[in-house]
Short mmCIF file of C-alpha atoms and ligand atoms in Angstrom, two decimals:
data_model
loop_
_atom_site.label_atom_id
_atom_site.label_comp_id
_atom_site.label_asym_id
_atom_site.label_seq_id
_atom_site.Cartn_x
_atom_site.Cartn_y
_atom_site.Cartn_z
CA UNK A 179 -17.25 6.71 -6.45
CA UNK A 180 -15.83 7.87 -9.42
CA UNK A 181 -13.42 10.91 -9.07
CA UNK A 182 -11.84 13.08 -11.90
CA UNK A 183 -9.29 15.90 -11.79
CA UNK A 184 -7.23 17.72 -14.46
CA UNK A 185 -5.16 14.73 -15.43
CA UNK A 186 -6.30 11.86 -13.23
CA UNK A 187 -9.33 9.50 -13.25
CA UNK A 188 -10.14 7.95 -9.71
CA UNK A 189 -12.13 4.78 -9.45
CA UNK A 190 -12.83 1.57 -7.45
CA UNK A 191 -10.71 -1.21 -8.43
CA UNK A 192 -11.33 -3.53 -11.46
CA UNK A 193 -10.16 -7.45 -12.08
CA UNK A 194 -7.81 -5.45 -14.56
CA UNK A 195 -5.73 -4.04 -11.93
CA UNK A 196 -4.61 -6.91 -10.27
CA UNK A 197 -0.79 -6.89 -12.47
CA UNK A 198 -0.09 -3.44 -12.07
CA UNK A 199 -1.01 -2.94 -8.93
CA UNK A 200 1.16 -6.02 -7.86
CA UNK A 201 4.00 -4.65 -10.15
CA UNK A 202 4.09 -0.95 -7.95
CA UNK A 203 3.52 -3.09 -4.55
CA UNK A 204 5.79 -5.22 -5.33
CA UNK A 205 8.78 -2.64 -6.30
CA UNK A 206 11.69 -2.18 -3.66
CA UNK A 207 11.87 1.44 -4.64
CA UNK A 208 8.29 2.14 -3.94
CA UNK A 209 8.10 -0.08 -0.78
CA UNK A 210 11.55 1.58 0.56
CA UNK A 211 9.51 3.05 3.58
CA UNK A 212 7.69 -0.01 3.83
CA UNK A 213 8.95 -3.16 5.80
CA UNK A 214 8.78 -4.92 2.69
CA UNK A 215 7.64 -5.48 -0.74
CA UNK A 216 4.35 -7.03 -1.88
CA UNK A 217 4.35 -10.17 -3.64
CA UNK A 218 1.52 -10.22 -6.02
CA UNK A 219 -0.40 -12.84 -3.89
CA UNK A 220 -0.13 -10.31 -1.31
CA UNK A 221 -0.99 -7.46 -3.82
CA UNK A 222 -4.11 -9.32 -5.14
CA UNK A 223 -5.59 -10.25 -1.42
CA UNK A 224 -5.02 -6.08 -0.90
CA UNK A 225 -7.11 -5.45 -3.53
CA UNK A 226 -9.95 -7.88 -2.37
CA UNK A 227 -10.26 -6.67 1.10
CA UNK A 228 -10.52 -2.84 -0.94
CA UNK A 229 -13.28 -4.28 -2.90
CA UNK A 230 -15.03 -5.97 0.56
CA UNK A 231 -14.22 -2.82 2.44
CA UNK A 232 -15.97 -0.42 -0.50
CA UNK A 233 -18.85 -3.05 -0.40
CA UNK A 234 -19.29 -2.77 3.16
CA UNK A 235 -18.75 0.82 4.08
CA UNK A 236 -19.28 2.68 0.56
CA UNK A 237 -15.15 3.50 -0.04
CA UNK A 238 -11.43 2.49 0.76
CA UNK A 239 -8.71 3.16 -1.12
CA UNK A 240 -9.00 2.82 -5.14
CA UNK A 241 -7.33 2.90 -8.41
CA UNK A 242 -5.99 5.80 -9.97
CA UNK A 243 -5.42 6.18 -13.74
CA UNK A 244 -4.25 9.00 -16.45
CA UNK A 245 -7.13 10.12 -17.66
CA UNK A 246 -6.22 11.12 -21.22
CA UNK A 247 -4.15 7.38 -21.66
CA UNK A 248 -6.04 4.72 -19.10
CA UNK A 249 -2.32 4.01 -18.08
CA UNK A 250 -2.25 2.83 -14.18
CA UNK A 251 -0.91 4.90 -12.04
CA UNK A 252 -1.10 3.18 -8.75
CA UNK A 253 -3.57 3.72 -5.26
CA UNK A 254 -4.64 6.43 -3.84
CA UNK A 255 -7.75 7.39 -1.13
CA UNK A 256 -9.42 7.18 1.76
CA UNK A 257 -9.16 4.37 4.56
CA UNK A 258 -11.10 3.30 8.22
CA UNK A 259 -7.39 3.26 9.67
CA UNK A 260 -7.26 -0.52 11.68
CA UNK A 261 -8.33 -0.35 15.38
CA UNK A 262 -4.71 -1.16 16.85
CA UNK A 263 -3.11 1.66 15.13
CA UNK A 264 -5.53 4.40 15.81
CA UNK A 265 -4.92 3.83 19.16
CA UNK A 266 -1.65 4.69 18.75
CA UNK A 267 -2.62 8.23 17.47
CA UNK A 268 -3.38 11.02 19.73
CA UNK A 269 -6.99 11.89 19.29
CA UNK A 270 -8.37 7.92 18.19
CA UNK A 271 -8.88 9.04 14.72
CA UNK A 272 -11.10 7.27 12.63
CA UNK A 273 -10.03 7.70 8.64
CA UNK A 274 -6.65 8.28 6.70
CA UNK A 275 -5.53 9.16 3.22
CA UNK A 276 -2.88 7.20 1.43
CA UNK A 277 -1.18 7.09 -1.76
CA UNK A 278 1.57 4.47 -3.50
CA UNK A 279 2.10 5.41 -7.06
CA UNK A 280 4.44 3.75 -9.72
CA UNK A 281 7.41 5.34 -10.11
CA UNK A 282 7.11 6.20 -13.55
CA UNK A 283 4.71 8.82 -12.45
CA UNK A 284 6.23 10.64 -9.55
CA UNK A 285 7.34 13.86 -9.50
CA UNK A 286 4.33 15.44 -11.69
CA UNK A 287 2.36 16.65 -8.70
CA UNK A 288 -0.49 13.84 -9.49
CA UNK A 289 -0.59 12.82 -5.85
CA UNK A 290 -1.46 15.79 -4.72
CA UNK A 291 -4.21 16.25 -7.21
CA UNK A 292 -5.53 12.96 -6.74
CA UNK A 293 -5.48 13.38 -2.99
CA UNK A 294 -7.04 16.72 -3.14
CA UNK A 295 -9.70 15.38 -5.01
CA UNK A 296 -10.39 12.57 -2.50
CA UNK A 297 -10.27 15.29 0.70
CA UNK A 298 -13.19 16.88 -1.10
CA UNK A 299 -14.90 13.87 -1.58
CA UNK A 300 -14.25 12.76 2.32
CA UNK A 301 -14.97 16.26 3.95
CA UNK A 302 -18.30 16.65 1.24
CA UNK A 303 -19.84 13.74 0.13
CA UNK A 304 -18.90 11.76 3.18
CA UNK A 305 -19.07 14.08 5.48
CA UNK A 306 -16.22 12.88 7.64
CA UNK A 307 -15.03 15.91 10.37
CA UNK A 308 -11.19 15.24 10.28
CA UNK A 309 -8.70 13.02 7.82
CA UNK A 310 -5.33 12.67 8.96
CA UNK A 311 -2.06 10.80 7.34
CA UNK A 312 0.36 9.30 8.46
CA UNK A 313 4.31 7.61 7.46
CA UNK A 314 7.38 7.05 8.42
CA UNK A 315 9.35 9.99 9.84
CA UNK A 316 12.04 9.66 6.82
CA UNK A 317 9.49 9.65 3.98
CA UNK A 318 10.33 12.62 3.01
CA UNK A 319 7.82 12.80 -0.48
CA UNK A 320 4.92 11.48 1.26
CA UNK A 321 5.15 14.59 3.85
CA UNK A 322 5.64 16.95 1.15
CA UNK A 323 2.41 15.43 -0.43
CA UNK A 324 0.52 15.90 2.83
CA UNK A 325 2.15 19.49 3.08
CA UNK A 326 0.64 20.37 -0.46
CA UNK A 327 -2.64 19.83 -0.08
CA UNK A 328 -3.35 21.19 3.28
CA UNK A 329 -2.41 18.74 6.03
CA UNK A 330 -0.41 20.24 8.89
CA UNK A 331 2.16 17.95 11.15
CA UNK A 332 0.79 17.28 14.52
CA UNK A 333 4.05 16.60 16.34
CA UNK A 334 2.44 15.81 19.82
CA UNK A 335 0.61 12.87 17.60
CA UNK A 336 4.32 11.00 16.43
CA UNK A 337 3.80 7.45 17.38
CA UNK A 338 5.76 4.02 17.07
CA UNK A 339 4.03 1.87 14.57
CA UNK A 340 2.40 -1.12 16.57
CA UNK A 341 2.29 -3.65 13.56
CA UNK A 342 6.66 -3.42 13.41
CA UNK A 343 8.12 -4.70 16.42
CA UNK A 344 10.37 -2.50 18.79
CA UNK A 345 13.57 -1.47 17.34
CA UNK A 346 12.36 -1.62 13.35
CA UNK A 347 14.05 0.69 11.86
CA UNK A 348 10.57 2.16 10.29
CA UNK A 349 8.81 2.16 13.29
CA UNK A 350 9.14 5.60 13.94
CA UNK A 351 6.01 8.03 12.20
CA UNK A 352 4.91 11.08 12.09
CA UNK A 353 1.00 12.05 11.63
CA UNK A 354 -0.77 15.25 9.70
CA UNK A 355 -4.21 16.40 9.89
CA UNK A 356 -7.15 18.39 8.38
CA UNK A 357 -10.29 19.06 9.49
CA UNK A 358 -13.40 19.77 7.66
CA UNK A 359 -13.78 23.28 5.66
CA UNK A 360 -15.85 25.43 7.93
C1 COA B 56 4.79 9.93 -2.37
C2 COA B 56 4.03 10.14 -4.01
C3 COA B 56 2.62 9.16 -3.87
C4 COA B 56 4.61 11.14 -3.83
O1 COA B 56 4.06 11.29 -5.09
P1 COA B 56 4.17 12.21 -6.52
O2 COA B 56 2.95 12.34 -7.89
O3 COA B 56 5.23 12.00 -6.90
O4 COA B 56 3.88 13.60 -5.84
P2 COA B 56 4.91 15.05 -6.02
O5 COA B 56 4.91 15.14 -7.82
O6 COA B 56 3.80 16.24 -5.54
O7 COA B 56 6.28 15.02 -5.84
C5 COA B 56 6.22 14.70 -3.91
C6 COA B 56 7.20 14.70 -3.44
O8 COA B 56 8.07 13.29 -3.77
C7 COA B 56 9.26 13.54 -4.46
N1 COA B 56 9.58 13.02 -5.40
C8 COA B 56 9.16 13.62 -6.77
N2 COA B 56 9.84 13.08 -7.56
C9 COA B 56 10.27 12.13 -7.03
C10 COA B 56 11.04 11.37 -7.90
N3 COA B 56 11.15 11.01 -9.27
N4 COA B 56 11.71 10.29 -7.00
C11 COA B 56 11.95 9.95 -5.67
N5 COA B 56 11.31 11.29 -5.03
C12 COA B 56 10.52 12.07 -5.83
C13 COA B 56 10.09 15.16 -3.99
O9 COA B 56 10.22 15.01 -2.56
C14 COA B 56 8.26 15.67 -4.07
O10 COA B 56 8.71 16.67 -3.10
P3 COA B 56 8.85 18.24 -4.13
O11 COA B 56 7.28 18.42 -5.04
O12 COA B 56 8.84 19.10 -2.73
O13 COA B 56 9.61 18.68 -4.78
C15 COA B 56 5.09 8.71 -4.31
O14 COA B 56 6.70 9.41 -3.83
C16 COA B 56 5.23 7.49 -4.01
O15 COA B 56 4.16 6.70 -4.43
N6 COA B 56 6.31 6.74 -3.13
C17 COA B 56 6.25 5.70 -2.15
C18 COA B 56 5.10 5.23 -1.72
C19 COA B 56 4.86 5.70 -0.62
O16 COA B 56 6.10 5.89 0.35
N7 COA B 56 3.90 6.17 -0.27
C20 COA B 56 3.47 6.84 1.24
C21 COA B 56 3.16 6.00 2.21
S1 COA B 56 2.62 6.82 3.77
#
């Protein structure tokens, strides 16, 4: 999997991504709608998991870099939703799209640009029927990306994230959906 957009290259993980990925996932501002920042070890384990998943099922969240400079931008892509989470979402969807970018690159429309390429890949090359996205109810920037790429909020699918304890302030999630264009 290697995708190109006007400004981005979207590609599988490489060993050289470990430090910049750890910096993004260790940044409290990037992670403000997550229960915690990740340690470098946890970020590395996430990269290992993505590599393993890609080898097993053919795709998983990957890296984004600036085409013109090679700078690391963040992670973006499609992934199978863990069973416990998908069971909590109306319709039991299989695949989600998601993104976490270095804040130095926010506000330039790069996440929607990369996400549209991933949607094309999901519906075209992978032949998926539906892709969903979900996030904490208060994560407006992420919901703006979902809207910009044509996803539609499904209020009936709002759910409490099963991996967060009851009463956790980030537990309430909203769901956006998009189906394969006819
Ligand atoms: C969500 C995210 C990937 C958006 O990426 P992006 O490339 O900045 O996307 P856009 O440029 O299209 O901006 C989307 C929205 O982000 C917000 N935004 C833009 N620049 C911002 C900045 N500097 N600071 C805070 N929010 C900003 C705005 O709400 C914007 O919507 P608008 O264009 O209607 O004003 C990025 O904000 C991010 O990495 N956030 C932290 C990780 C995260 O929450 N991931 C999603 C988990 S489900």
